[in-house]
XYZ file of C-alpha atoms in Angstrom:
377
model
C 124.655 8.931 -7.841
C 122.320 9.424 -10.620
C 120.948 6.351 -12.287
C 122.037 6.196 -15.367
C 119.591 6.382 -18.198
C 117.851 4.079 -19.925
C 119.417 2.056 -22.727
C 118.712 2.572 -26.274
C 116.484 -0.214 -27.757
C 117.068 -0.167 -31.463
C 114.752 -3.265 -31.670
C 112.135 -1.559 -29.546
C 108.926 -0.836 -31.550
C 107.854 2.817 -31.310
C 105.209 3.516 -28.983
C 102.284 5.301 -30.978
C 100.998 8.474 -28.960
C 98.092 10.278 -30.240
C 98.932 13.999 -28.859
C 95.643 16.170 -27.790
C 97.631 19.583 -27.260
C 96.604 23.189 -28.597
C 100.114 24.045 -28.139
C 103.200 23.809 -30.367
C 105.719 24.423 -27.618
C 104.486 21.859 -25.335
C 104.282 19.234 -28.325
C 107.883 20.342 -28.844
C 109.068 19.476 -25.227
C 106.857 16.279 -25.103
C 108.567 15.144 -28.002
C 112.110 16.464 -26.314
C 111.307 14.775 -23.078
C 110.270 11.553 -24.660
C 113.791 11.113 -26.463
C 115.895 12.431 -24.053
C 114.559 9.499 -21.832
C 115.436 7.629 -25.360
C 111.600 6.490 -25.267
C 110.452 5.051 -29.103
C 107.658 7.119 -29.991
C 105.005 8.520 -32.888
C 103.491 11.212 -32.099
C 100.390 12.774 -34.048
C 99.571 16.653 -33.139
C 95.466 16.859 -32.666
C 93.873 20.152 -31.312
C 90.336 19.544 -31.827
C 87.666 16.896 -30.922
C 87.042 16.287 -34.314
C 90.609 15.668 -35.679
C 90.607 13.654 -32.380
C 87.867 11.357 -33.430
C 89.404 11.148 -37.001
C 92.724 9.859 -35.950
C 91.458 7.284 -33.521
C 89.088 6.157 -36.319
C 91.988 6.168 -39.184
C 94.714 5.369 -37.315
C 96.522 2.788 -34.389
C 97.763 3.918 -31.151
C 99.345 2.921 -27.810
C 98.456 5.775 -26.269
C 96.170 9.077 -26.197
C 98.403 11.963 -23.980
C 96.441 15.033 -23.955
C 95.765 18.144 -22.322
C 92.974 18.969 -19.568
C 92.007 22.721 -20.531
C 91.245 23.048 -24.550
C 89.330 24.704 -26.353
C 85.607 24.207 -26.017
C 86.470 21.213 -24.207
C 88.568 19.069 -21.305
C 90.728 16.124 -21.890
C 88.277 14.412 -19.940
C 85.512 14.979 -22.566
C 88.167 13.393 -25.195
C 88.128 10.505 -22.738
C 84.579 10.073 -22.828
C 84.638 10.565 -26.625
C 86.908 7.844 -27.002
C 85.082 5.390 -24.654
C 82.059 6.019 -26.591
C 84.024 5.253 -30.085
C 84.841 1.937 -28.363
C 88.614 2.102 -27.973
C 90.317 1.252 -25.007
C 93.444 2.582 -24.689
C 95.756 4.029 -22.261
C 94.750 7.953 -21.459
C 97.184 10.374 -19.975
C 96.266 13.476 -19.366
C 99.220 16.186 -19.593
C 97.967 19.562 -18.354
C 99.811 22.769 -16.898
C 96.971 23.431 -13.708
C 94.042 20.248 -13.856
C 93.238 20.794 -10.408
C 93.253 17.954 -7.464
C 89.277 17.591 -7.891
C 89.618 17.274 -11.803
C 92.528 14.844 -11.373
C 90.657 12.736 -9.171
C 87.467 12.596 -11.169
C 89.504 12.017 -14.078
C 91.264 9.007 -12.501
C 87.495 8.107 -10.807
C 86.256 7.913 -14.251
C 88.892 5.358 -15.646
C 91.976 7.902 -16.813
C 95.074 5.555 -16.766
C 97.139 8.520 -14.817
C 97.864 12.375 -15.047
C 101.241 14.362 -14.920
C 101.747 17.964 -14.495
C 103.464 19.670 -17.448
C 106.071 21.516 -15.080
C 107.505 17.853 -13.900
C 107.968 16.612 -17.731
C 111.189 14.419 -16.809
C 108.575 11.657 -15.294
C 106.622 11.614 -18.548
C 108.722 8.663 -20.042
C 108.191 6.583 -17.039
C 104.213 7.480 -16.904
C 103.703 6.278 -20.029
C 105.576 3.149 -19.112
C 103.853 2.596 -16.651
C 100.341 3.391 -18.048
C 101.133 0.746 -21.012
C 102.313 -1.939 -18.552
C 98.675 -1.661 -16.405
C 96.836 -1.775 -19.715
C 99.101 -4.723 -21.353
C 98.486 -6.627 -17.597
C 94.618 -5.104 -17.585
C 93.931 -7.204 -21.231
C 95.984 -9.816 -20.514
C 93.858 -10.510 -17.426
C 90.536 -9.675 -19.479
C 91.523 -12.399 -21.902
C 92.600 -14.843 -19.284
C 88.759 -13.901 -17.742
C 87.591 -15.047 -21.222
C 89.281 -17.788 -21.228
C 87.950 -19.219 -17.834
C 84.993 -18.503 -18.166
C 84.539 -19.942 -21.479
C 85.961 -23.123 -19.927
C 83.899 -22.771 -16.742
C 80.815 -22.788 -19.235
C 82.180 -25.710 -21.098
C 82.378 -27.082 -18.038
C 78.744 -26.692 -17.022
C 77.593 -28.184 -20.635
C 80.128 -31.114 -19.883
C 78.486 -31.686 -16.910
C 74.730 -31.550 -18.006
C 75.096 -33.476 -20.998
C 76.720 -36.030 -18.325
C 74.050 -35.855 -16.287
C 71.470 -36.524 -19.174
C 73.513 -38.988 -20.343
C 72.873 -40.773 -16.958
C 69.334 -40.153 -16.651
C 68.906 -41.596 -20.152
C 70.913 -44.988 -18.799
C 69.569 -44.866 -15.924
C 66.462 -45.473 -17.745
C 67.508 -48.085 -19.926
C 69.131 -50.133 -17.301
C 65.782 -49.859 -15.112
C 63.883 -51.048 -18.321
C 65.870 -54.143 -18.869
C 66.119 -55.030 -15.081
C 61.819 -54.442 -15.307
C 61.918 -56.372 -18.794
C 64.161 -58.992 -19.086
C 66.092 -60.056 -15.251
C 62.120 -59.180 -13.659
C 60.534 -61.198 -16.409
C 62.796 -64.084 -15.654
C 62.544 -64.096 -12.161
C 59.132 -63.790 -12.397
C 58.867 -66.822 -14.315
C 61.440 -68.765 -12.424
C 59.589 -68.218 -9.362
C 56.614 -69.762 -11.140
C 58.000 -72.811 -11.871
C 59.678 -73.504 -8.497
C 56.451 -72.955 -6.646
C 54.493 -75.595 -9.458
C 57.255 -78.188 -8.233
C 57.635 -77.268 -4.239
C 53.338 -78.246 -5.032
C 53.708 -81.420 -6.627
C 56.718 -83.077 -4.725
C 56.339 -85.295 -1.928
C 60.035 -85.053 -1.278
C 60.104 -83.277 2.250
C 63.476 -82.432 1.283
C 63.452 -81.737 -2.100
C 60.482 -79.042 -0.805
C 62.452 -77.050 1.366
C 64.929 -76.454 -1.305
C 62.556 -75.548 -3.242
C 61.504 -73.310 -0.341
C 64.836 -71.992 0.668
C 65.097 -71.670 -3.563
C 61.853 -69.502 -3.290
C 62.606 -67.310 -0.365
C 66.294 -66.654 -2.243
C 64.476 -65.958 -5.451
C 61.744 -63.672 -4.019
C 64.742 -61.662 -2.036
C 66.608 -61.183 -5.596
C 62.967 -59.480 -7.071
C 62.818 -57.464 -4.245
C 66.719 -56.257 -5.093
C 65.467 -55.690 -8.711
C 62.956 -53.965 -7.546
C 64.605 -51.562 -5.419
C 67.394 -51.183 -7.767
C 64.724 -50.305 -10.304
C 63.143 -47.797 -8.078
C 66.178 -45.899 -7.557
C 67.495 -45.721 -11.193
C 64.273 -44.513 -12.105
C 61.538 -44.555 -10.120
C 57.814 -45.106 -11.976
C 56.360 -43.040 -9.218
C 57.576 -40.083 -10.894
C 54.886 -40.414 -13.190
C 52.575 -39.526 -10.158
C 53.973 -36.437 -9.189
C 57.072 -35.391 -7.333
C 54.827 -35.128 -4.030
C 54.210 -38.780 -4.286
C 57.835 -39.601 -5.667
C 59.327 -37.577 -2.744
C 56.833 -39.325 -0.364
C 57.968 -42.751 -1.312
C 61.278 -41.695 -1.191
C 60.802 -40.657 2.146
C 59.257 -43.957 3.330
C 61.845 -46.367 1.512
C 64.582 -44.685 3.671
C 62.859 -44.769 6.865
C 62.005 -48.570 5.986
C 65.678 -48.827 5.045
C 67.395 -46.872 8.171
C 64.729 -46.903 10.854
C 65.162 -42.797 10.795
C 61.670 -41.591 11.228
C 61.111 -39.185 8.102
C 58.062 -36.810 8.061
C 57.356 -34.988 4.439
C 55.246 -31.633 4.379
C 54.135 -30.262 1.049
C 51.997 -27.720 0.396
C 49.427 -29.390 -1.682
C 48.543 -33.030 -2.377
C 49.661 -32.595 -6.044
C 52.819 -29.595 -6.961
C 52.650 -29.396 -10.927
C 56.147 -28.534 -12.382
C 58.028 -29.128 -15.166
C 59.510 -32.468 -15.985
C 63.335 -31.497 -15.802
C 62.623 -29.385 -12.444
C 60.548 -32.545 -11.050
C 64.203 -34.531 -11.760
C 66.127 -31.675 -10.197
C 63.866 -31.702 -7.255
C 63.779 -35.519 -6.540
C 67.354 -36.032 -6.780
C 68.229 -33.413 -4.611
C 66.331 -34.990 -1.612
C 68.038 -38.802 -2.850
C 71.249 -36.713 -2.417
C 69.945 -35.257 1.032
C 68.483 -38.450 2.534
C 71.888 -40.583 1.261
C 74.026 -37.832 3.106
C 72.067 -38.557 6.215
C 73.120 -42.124 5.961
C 76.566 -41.426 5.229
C 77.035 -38.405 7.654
C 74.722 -38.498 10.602
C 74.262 -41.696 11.086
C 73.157 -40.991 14.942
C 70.182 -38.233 13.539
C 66.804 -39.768 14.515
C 64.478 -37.733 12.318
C 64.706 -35.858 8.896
C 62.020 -33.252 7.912
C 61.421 -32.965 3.994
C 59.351 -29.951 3.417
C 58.365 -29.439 -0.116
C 56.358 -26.246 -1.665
C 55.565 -23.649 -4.497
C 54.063 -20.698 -3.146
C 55.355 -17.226 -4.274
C 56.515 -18.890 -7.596
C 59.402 -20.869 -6.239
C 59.922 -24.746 -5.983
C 61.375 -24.780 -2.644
C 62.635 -28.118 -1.115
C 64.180 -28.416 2.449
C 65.929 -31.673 3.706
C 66.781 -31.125 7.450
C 68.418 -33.971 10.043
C 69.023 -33.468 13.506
C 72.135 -35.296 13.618
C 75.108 -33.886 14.241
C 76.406 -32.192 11.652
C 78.689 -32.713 8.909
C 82.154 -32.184 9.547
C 83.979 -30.163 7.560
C 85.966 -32.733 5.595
C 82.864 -34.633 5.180
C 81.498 -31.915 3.888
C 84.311 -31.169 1.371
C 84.331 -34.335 0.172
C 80.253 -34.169 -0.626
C 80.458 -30.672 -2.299
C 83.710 -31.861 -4.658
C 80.816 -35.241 -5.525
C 77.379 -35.063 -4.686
C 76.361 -31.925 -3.197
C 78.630 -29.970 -6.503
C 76.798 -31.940 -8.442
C 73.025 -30.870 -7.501
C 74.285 -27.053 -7.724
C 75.000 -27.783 -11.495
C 71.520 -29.166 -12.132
C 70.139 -26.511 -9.815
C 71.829 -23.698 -11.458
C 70.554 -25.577 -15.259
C 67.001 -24.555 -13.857
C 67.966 -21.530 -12.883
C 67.717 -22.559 -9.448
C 70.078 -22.451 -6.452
C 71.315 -25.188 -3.634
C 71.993 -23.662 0.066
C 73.516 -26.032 2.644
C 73.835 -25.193 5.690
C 75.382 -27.555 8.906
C 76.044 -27.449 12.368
C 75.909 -29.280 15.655
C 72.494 -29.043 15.749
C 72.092 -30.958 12.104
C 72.227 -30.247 8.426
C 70.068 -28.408 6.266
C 69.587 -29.087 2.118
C 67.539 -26.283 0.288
C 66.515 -26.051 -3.231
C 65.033 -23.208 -4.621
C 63.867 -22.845 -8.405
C 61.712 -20.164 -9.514
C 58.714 -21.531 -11.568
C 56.760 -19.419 -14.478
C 54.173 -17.920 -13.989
C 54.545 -16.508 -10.891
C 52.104 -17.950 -8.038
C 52.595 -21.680 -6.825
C 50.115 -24.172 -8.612
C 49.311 -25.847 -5.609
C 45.150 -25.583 -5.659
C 45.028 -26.775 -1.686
C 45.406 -23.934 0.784
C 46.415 -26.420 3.583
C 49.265 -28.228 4.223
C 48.901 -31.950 3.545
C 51.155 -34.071 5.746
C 52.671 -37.443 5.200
């Protein structure tokens, strides 16, 4: 049986069609065809490319239906005409004989569909459906806009956390330097006057034991210090990455070798940051994830105009919920300050051990390294 026709909608807004046709008759039976599938339209009559422009200009519509062959010009050149004028609305193109090559181009070039005039009974449900891909088309536009205006909220969340840290990071390594250094500084001091001047043998080696406690706490300053925000900075990130590189092989018995590719690798302070964080990242996933690696390569250098620093284990591997965990933490976390130098992270992991690489371009082009050879710590 049939199906039985569509239902009126006396609520239903009508659907404004902008009509490109050089003929009356066909207007007539586009208008015919349009209520007899009891479709709510407007229709405006426009033969020309200039009354085309007009209406667009002057007026709202849903819709642009219009015919391939005019004359002096195609439906497709209306298309084009309209692009240009910056609207974006759904374009059907209505034509008696457009041709499989012209239909495809015209669909190639962004044409919502095409009908030919001698099957007129699916025009109704063309249009439909050419107002329902452009309604879903925005919507998904906007929801675009939408995430990735909160992706880059996101990012700015994330690096004004990150300078947030930094900036306590420095604080708390000034106090601990300042004030808990100072004081056991001093304490020290004045437990090594009195282990002097006692005679009580065992009054001395509580002093003693007191000393050897109190020199263990500076050294735990100290190293706290150092990793909140290391001084050594100020010498360069070769020499920061260096002592980085020799705390951790003090502090794991993992032999670390660093490679740069001069003694001294001028960059700018927030890229220096980037840079020395990402191989504290590197060298703390090596403790946490391959524990059994014996050796981690840290090869640092500018040439060709990028920053490029490699942290490579030979343990094995990170596994891959290991590795989930450390891109959703740590490892996401040095992409965002990567990507706020316009720089990049790459990880890479296997049995045979896991590779770290930063990459930031620097100005200027060339590296700023003045020492052709490699100098090897």
């Amino acid at each position: 049986m049939p199906s039985a026709p569509h239902a009126p909608d006396i609520a239903a807004k009508p659907t404004r069609i902008l009509h490109l046709e050089d003929s009356r008759v066909d207007h007539t039976l586009v208008k015919f065809a349009l209520q007899r599938a009891q479709l709510p339209s407007e229709l405006d009559l426009v033969d020309t490319l200039e009354d085309f422009q007009r209406h667009l200009s002057e007026q709202v519509y849903d819709l642009v239906l219009a015919d391939y062959h005019l004359p002096g010009f195609t439906g497709l050149d209306a298309w084009q005409t309209m692009r240009t004028q910056g609207h974006d609305l759904p374009f059907v193109i209505l034509s008696g004989a457009i041709g499989e090559e012209a239909a495809v181009e015209a669909l190639h070039q962004g044409v919502s569909d095409y009908l030919l005039k001698d099957n007129m009974a699916r025009l109704a449900h063309v249009i439909r459906r050419a107002l329902e891909v452009s309604a879903a088309r925005r919507a998904k536009a906007r929801a675009d806009a939408a995430l990735a205006e909160s992706r880059h909220r996101l990012a700015e969340l994330a690096e004004h956390l990150q300078v947030s840290i930094e900036h306590e990071r420095a604080d708390i390594a000034r106090e601990i330097h300042d004030d808990i250094g100072g004081a056991l500084a001093a304490v020290k001091l004045d437990l090594a006057w009195l282990s002097r001047r006692t005679l009580d043998e065992d009054m001395r080696q509580h002093l003693d034991t007191a000393l050897e406690m109190l020199q263990h706490a500076l050294g735990a300053s100290q190293r706290i210090m150092m990793n909140l925000r290391p001084p050594i900075l100020d010498q360069g990130l070769v020499a920061a990455v260096q002592w980085l590189g020799a705390s951790f092989e003090r502090r794991t018995g993992i032999r670390v070798a660093v490679r740069a590719s001069s003694e001294r690798i001028e960059v700018p302070r927030e890229v220096q940051l980037v840079a020395y964080r990402t191989a504290q990242e590197a060298l703390t996933n090596v403790a946490k994830h391959a524990s059994e690696a014996s050796a981690v390569d840290i090869d640092l250098s500018d040439r060709e105009g990028v920053l490029t620093l490699e942290v490579s284990d030979n343990g094995p591997g990170m596994s891959a919920e290991a590795r989930r965990k450390a891109k959703s933490f740590g490892l996401l976390g040095l992409s965002e300050r990567a990507s706020k130098v316009d720089g990049w992270l790459d990880v890479s992991s296997s049995s045979a051990g896991t590779s770290i690489i930063l990459s930031v371009p620097l100005e200027g082009g060339a590296g700023t390294h003045s020492d052709p050879e490699e100098n090897h710590s």
